[in-house]
Short mmCIF file of C-alpha atoms in Angstrom, two decimals:
data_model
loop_
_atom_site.label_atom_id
_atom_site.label_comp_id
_atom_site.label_asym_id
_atom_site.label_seq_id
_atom_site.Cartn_x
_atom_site.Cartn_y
_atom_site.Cartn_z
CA UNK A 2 1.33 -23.39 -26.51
CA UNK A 3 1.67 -27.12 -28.07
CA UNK A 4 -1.10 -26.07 -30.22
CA UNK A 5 1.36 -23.25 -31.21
CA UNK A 6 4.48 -25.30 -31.79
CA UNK A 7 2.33 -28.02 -34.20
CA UNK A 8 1.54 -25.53 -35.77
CA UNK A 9 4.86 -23.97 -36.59
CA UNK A 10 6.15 -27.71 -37.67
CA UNK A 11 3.39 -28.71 -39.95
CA UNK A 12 4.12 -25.34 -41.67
CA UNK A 13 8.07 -25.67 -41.66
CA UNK A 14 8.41 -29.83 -42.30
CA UNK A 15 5.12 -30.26 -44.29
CA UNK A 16 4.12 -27.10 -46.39
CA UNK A 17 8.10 -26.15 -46.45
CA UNK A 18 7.51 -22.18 -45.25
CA UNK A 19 10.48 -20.43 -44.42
CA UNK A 20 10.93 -20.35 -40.46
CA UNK A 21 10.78 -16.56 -40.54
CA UNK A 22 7.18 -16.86 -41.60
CA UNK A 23 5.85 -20.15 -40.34
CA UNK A 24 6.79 -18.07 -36.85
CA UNK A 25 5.17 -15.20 -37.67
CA UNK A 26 2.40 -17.20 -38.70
CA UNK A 27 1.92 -20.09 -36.45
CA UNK A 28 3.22 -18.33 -32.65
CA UNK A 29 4.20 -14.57 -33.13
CA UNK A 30 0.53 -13.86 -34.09
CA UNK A 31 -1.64 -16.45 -32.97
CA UNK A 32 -0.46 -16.01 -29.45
CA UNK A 33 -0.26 -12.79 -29.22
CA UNK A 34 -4.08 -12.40 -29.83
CA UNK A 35 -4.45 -15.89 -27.67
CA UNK A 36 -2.86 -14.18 -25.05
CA UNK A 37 -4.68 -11.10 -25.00
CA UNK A 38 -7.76 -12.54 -24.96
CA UNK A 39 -7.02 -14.66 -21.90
CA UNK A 40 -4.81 -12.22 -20.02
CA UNK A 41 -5.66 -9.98 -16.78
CA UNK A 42 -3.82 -7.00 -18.18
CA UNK A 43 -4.51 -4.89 -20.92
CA UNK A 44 -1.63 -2.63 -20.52
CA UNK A 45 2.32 -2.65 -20.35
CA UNK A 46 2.41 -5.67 -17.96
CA UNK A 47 0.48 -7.71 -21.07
CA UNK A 48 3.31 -6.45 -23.86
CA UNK A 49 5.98 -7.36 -21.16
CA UNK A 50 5.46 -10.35 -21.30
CA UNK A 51 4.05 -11.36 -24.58
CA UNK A 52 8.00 -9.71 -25.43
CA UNK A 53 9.18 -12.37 -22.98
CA UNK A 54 8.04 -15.36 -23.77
CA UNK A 55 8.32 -15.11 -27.27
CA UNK A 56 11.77 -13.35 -27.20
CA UNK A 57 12.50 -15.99 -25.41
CA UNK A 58 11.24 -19.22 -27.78
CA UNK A 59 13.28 -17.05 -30.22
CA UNK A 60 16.14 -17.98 -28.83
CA UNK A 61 15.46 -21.26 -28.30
CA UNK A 62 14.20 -22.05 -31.35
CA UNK A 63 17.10 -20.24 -33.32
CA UNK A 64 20.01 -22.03 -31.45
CA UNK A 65 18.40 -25.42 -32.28
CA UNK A 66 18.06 -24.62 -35.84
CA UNK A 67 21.43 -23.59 -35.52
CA UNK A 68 22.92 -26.87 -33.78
CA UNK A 69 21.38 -28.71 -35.66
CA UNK A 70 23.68 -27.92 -38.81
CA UNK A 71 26.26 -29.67 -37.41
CA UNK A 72 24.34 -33.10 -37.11
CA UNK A 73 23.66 -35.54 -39.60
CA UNK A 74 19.65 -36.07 -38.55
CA UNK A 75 19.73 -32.42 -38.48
CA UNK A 76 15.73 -32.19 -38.22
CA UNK A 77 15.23 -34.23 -36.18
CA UNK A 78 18.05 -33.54 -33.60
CA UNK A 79 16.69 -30.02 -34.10
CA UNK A 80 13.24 -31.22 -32.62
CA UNK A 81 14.38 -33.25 -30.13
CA UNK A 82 16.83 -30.12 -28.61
CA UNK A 83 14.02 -27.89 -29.19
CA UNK A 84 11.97 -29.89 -26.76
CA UNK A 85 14.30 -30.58 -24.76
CA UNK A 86 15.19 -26.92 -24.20
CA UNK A 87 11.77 -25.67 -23.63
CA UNK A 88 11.31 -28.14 -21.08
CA UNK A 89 14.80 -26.97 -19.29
CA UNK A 90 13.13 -23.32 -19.61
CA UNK A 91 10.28 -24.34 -17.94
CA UNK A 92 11.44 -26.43 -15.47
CA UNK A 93 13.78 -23.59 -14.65
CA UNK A 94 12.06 -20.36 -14.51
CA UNK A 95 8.70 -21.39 -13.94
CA UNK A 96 9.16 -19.83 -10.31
CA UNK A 97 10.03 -16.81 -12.18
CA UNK A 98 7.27 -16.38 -14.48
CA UNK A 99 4.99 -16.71 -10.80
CA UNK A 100 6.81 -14.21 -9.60
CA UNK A 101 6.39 -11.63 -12.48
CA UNK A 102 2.31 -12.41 -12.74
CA UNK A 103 2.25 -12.08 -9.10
CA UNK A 104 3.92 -8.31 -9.04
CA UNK A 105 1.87 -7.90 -11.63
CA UNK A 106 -1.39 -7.83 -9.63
CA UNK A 107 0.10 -6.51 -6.87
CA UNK A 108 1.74 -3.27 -8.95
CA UNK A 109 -0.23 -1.64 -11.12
CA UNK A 110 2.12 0.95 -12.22
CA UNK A 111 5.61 2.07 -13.83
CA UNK A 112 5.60 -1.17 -16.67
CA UNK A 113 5.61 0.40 -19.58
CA UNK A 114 8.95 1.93 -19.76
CA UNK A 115 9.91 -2.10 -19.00
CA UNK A 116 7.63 -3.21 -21.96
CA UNK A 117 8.48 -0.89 -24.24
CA UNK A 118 12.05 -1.67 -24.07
CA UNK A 119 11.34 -5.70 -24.47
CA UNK A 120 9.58 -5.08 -27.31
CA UNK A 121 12.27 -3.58 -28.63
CA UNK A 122 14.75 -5.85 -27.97
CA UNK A 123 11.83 -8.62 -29.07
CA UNK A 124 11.57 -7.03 -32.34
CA UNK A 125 15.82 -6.42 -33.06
CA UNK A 126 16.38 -10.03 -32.17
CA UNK A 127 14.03 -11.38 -34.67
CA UNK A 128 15.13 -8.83 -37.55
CA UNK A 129 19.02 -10.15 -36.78
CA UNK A 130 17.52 -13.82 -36.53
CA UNK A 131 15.74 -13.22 -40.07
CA UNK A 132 17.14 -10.95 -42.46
CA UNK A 133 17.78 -11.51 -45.15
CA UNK A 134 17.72 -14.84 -44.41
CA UNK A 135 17.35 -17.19 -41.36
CA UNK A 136 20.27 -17.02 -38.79
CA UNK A 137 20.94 -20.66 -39.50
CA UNK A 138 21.99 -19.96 -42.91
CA UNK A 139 24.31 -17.33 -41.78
CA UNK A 140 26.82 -18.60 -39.79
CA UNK A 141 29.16 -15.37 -39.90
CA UNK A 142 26.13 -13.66 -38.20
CA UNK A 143 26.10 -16.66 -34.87
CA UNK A 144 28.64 -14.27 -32.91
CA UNK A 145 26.12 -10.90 -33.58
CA UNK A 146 23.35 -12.89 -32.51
CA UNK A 147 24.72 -15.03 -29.51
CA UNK A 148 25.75 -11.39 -27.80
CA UNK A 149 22.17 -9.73 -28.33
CA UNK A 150 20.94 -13.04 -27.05
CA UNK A 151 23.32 -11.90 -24.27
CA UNK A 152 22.12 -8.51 -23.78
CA UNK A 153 19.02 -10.04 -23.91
CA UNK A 154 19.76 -11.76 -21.13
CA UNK A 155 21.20 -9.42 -19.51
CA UNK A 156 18.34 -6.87 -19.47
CA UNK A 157 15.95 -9.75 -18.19
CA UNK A 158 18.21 -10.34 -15.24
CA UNK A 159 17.88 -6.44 -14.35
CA UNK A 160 14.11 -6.77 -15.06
CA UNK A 161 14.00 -9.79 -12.62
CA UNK A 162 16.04 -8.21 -9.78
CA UNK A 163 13.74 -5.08 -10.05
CA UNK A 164 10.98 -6.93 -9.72
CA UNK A 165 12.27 -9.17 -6.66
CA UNK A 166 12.88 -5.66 -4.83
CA UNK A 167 9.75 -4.88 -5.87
CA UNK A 168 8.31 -7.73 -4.32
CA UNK A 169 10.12 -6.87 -1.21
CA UNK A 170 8.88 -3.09 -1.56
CA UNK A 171 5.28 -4.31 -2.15
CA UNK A 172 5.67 -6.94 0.86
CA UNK A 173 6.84 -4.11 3.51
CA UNK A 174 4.01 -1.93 2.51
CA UNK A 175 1.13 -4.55 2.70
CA UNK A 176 2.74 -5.06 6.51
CA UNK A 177 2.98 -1.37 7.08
CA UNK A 178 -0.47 -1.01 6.43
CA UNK A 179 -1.86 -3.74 8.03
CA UNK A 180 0.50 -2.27 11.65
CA UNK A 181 -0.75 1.26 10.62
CA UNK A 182 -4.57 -0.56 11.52
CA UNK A 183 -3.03 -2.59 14.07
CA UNK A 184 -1.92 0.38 15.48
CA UNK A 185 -5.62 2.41 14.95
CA UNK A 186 -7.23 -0.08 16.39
CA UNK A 187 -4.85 0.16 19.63
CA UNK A 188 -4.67 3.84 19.77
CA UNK A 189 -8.05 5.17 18.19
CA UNK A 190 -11.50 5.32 20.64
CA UNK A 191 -14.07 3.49 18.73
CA UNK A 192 -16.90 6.06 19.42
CA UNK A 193 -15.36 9.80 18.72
CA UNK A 194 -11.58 9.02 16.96
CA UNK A 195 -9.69 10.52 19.45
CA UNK A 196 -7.18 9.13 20.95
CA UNK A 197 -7.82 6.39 23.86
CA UNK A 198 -6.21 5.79 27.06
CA UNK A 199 -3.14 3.91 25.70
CA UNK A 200 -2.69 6.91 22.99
CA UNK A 201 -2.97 9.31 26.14
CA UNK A 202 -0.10 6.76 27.99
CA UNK A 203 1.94 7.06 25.21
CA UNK A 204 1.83 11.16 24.58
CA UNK A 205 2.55 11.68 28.31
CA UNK A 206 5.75 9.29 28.14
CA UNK A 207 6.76 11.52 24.61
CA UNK A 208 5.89 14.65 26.75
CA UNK A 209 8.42 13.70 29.86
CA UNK A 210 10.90 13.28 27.04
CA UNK A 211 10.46 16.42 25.27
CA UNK A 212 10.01 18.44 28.69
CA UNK A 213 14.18 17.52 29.04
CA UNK A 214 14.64 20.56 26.62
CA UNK A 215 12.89 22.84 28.53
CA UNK A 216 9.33 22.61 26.34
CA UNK A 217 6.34 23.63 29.14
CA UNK A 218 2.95 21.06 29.16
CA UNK A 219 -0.18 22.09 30.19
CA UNK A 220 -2.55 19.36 30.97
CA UNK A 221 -6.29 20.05 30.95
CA UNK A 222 -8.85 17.39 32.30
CA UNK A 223 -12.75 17.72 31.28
CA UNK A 224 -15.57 15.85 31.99
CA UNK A 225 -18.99 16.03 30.42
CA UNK A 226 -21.80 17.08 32.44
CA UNK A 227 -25.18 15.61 32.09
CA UNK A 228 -24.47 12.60 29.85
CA UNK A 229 -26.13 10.28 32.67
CA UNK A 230 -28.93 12.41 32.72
CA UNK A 231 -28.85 12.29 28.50
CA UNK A 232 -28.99 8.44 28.35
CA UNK A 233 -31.69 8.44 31.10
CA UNK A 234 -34.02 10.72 29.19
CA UNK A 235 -33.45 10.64 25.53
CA UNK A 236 -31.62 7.23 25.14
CA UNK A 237 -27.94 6.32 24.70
CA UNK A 238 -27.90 7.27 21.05
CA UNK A 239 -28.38 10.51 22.21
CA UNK A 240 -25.67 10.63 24.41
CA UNK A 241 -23.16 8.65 22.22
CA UNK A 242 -24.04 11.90 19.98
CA UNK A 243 -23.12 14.26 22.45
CA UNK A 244 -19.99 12.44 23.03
CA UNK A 245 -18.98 12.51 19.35
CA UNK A 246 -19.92 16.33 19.25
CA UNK A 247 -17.93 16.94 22.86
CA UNK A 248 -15.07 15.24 20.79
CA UNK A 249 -15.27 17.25 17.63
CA UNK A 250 -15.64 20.53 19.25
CA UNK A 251 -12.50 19.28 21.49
CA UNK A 252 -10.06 18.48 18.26
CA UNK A 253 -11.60 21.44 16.32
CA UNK A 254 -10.36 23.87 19.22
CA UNK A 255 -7.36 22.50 20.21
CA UNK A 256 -5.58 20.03 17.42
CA UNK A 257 -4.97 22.54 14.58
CA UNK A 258 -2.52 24.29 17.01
CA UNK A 259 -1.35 20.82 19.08
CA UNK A 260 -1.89 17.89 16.99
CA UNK A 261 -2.83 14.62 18.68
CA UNK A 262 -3.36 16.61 22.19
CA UNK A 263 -7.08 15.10 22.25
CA UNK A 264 -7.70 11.96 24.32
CA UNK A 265 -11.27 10.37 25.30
CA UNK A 266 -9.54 8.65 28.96
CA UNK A 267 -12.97 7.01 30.12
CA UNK A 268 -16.96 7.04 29.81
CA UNK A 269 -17.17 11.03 29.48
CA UNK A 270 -13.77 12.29 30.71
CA UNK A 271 -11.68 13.75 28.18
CA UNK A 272 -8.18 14.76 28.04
CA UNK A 273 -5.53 17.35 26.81
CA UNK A 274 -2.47 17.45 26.60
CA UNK A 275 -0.66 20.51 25.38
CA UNK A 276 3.06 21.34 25.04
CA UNK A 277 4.57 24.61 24.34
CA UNK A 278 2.91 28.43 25.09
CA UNK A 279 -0.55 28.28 25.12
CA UNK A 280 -3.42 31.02 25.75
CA UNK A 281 -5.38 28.18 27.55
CA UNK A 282 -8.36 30.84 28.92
CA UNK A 283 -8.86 31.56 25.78
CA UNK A 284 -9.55 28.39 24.30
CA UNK A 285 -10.90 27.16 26.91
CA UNK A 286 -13.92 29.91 26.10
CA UNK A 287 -13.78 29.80 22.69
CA UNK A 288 -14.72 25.53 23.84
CA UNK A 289 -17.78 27.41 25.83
CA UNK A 290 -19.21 28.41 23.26
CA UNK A 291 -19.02 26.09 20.41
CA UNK A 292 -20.33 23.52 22.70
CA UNK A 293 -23.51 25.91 23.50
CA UNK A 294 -23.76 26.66 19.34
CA UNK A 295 -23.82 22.70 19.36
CA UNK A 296 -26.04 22.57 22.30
CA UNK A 297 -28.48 24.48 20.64
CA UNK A 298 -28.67 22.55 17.38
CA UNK A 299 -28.70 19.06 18.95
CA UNK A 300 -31.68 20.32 21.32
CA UNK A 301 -30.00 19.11 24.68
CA UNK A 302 -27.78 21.03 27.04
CA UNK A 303 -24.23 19.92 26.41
CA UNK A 304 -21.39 21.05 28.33
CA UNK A 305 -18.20 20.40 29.84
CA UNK A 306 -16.28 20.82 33.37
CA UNK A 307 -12.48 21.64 33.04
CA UNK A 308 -9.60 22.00 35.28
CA UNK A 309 -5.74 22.92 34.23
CA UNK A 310 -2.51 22.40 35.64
CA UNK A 311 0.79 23.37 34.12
CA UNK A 312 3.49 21.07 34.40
CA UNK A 313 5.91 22.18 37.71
CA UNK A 314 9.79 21.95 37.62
CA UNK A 315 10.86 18.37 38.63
CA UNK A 316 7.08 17.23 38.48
CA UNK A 317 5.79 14.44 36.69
CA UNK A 318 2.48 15.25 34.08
CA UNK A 319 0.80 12.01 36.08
CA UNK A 320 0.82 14.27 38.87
CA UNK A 321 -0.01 17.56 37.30
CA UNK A 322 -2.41 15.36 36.07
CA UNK A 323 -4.44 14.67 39.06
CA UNK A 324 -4.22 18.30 40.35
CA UNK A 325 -5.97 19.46 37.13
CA UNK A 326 -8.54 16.52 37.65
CA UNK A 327 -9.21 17.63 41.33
CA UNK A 328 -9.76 21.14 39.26
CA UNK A 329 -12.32 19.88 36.92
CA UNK A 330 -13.93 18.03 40.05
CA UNK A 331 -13.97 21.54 42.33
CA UNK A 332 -15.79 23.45 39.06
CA UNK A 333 -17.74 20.38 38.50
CA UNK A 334 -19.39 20.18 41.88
CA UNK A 335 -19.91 23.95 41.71
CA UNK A 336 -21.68 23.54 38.26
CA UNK A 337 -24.00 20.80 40.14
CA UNK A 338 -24.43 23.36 42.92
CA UNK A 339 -25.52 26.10 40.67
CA UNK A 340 -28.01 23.64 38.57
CA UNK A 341 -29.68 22.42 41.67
CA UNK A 342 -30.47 25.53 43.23
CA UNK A 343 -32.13 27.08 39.94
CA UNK A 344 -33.82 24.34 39.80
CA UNK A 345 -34.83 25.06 42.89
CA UNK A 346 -36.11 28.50 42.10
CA UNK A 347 -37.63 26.91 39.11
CA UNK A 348 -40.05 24.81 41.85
CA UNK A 349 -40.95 27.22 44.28
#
């Protein structure tokens, strides 16, 4: 940028070009392409604030061209304020111009309506400032050009207080997202995606409060059968699949009708948790069989116990609960039963 401003005064003090076109010449131009070869952007956040900073050394420049009429050492006062103003700019809103390149990697979107507009402000501020002939030169024209310097102004401060609730905006949703995984972590079994035992805590405790109106639950408690016998014979990769299939076949039966009813409560118990009329039998089979039609393609039997228990007046789910887990337990023990004596037949 001092590279810039040299530039501009060798043209203006030594070679005598008008200021109009020693700025086009020696910072409009050369900084533009400066800039745009060392910016991040290539979009409306790059015109935004190429439009800034030179609206704004515009303005500078203009009302020390101006003051300096008034001086005797006119040129050199007009340096000398120059500088001096810059640095005050600087000094001032450097905190600012941090802010705007740090919103502008953090949003990528919705700039060019902003840039558009600063360019055209940009490019009505320099026509006032130079035509027909430098602003200096026209004092009649100071008033004009000290309220679009105004409005000028003016529209940066709205640009600036957008982009501060922006910040805030942008802020909130970088700590939404990082509870959102807080919270998946928490809630979210590692192995299948289903909801884990504090997801299944917290459903039961919406439940109780839902039930006030009068909503039934059904609770339904499985556990899968053979998944020691699984990891004994083919490996625990092969029963960590037929966990993850148990699970799918669970939320693909029962969560397109209750959403987030699906819990994985321990090594190969499940749980579910559904509120409102259900045809539980029903699903229950239509659960049978999908796990067989998945049974048959993973090549090992996969299968699951169950028990039920609808929710009683003036009873707890914790406790309707346990008397579908005694359920599961009961059919579970007969499923053992009924294995051991084919195998049995199987022998003899």
């Amino acid at each position: 940028m001092r590279v810039f401003f040299a530039a501009y005064g060798t043209a203006v003090y030594v070679f005598h070009f008008p200021m109009v076109l020693s700025s086009l010449l020696a910072i409009s131009l050369p900084s533009l392409i400066w800039f745009w070869l060392l910016s991040d952007f290539r979009d409306g956040r790059f015109f935004l604030a190429f439009a800034l900073a030179d609206t704004l050394s515009m303005i500078i420049a203009s009302f020390g061209k101006y003051l300096a009429l008034f001086f005797p050492e006119g040129e050199l006062f007009y340096l000398g304020l120059t500088l001096l103003l810059f640095v005050a700019l600087l000094v001032f809103a450097d905190r600012y111009f941090l802010l705007l390149k740090t919103l502008m990697k953090q949003v990528r979107g919705g700039w060019a309506t902003m840039a558009l507009t600063a360019m055209l402000i940009y490019f009505v501020l320099g026509f006032i400032a130079a035509y027909p002939t430098p602003i200096a030169q026209r004092p009649e024209y100071v008033p004009v050009f000290m309220a679009v310097c105004l409005l000028t102004f003016a529209f940066y401060g709205v640009v600036l207080h957008s982009l501060q609730k922006t910040q805030k905006i942008a802020e909130q949703n970088e700590q939404l997202q990082q509870e959102q995984k807080i919270y998946h972590i928490a809630y979210t079994d590692a192995l299948t995606g289903l909801g884990n035992r504090a997801a299944y805590l917290e459903q039961i405790n919406k439940l109780e409060r839902q039930r006030a109106d009068g909503i039934p639950v059904c609770c339904i408690e499985l556990d899968m059968n053979g998944l020691k016998q699984v990891n004994d014979t083919l490996g625990h990769a092969a029963g960590d699949q037929a966990l993850r299939e148990i699970a799918r076949v669970l939320t693909a039966v029962f969560a397109p009708r209750y959403p987030d009813s699906v819990f994985r409560v321990g090594g190969d118990e499940f749980c579910v948790l559904l509120n409102g009329e259900a045809a539980v039998a029903e699903m229950l089979e239509q659960l049978e069989a999908e796990l067989s039609q998945s049974a048959q393609q993973l090549g090992f039997p996969l299968s699951a116990a169950a028990g039920t228990a609808w929710v009683r007046p003036n009873e707890l789910i914790e406790s309707a609960m346990m008397r579908a887990d005694a359920k599961m337990y009961q059919n579970k023990r007969g499923i053992r039963v009924l294995s051991e004596n084919e195998n049995e037949k199987t022998c003899s």
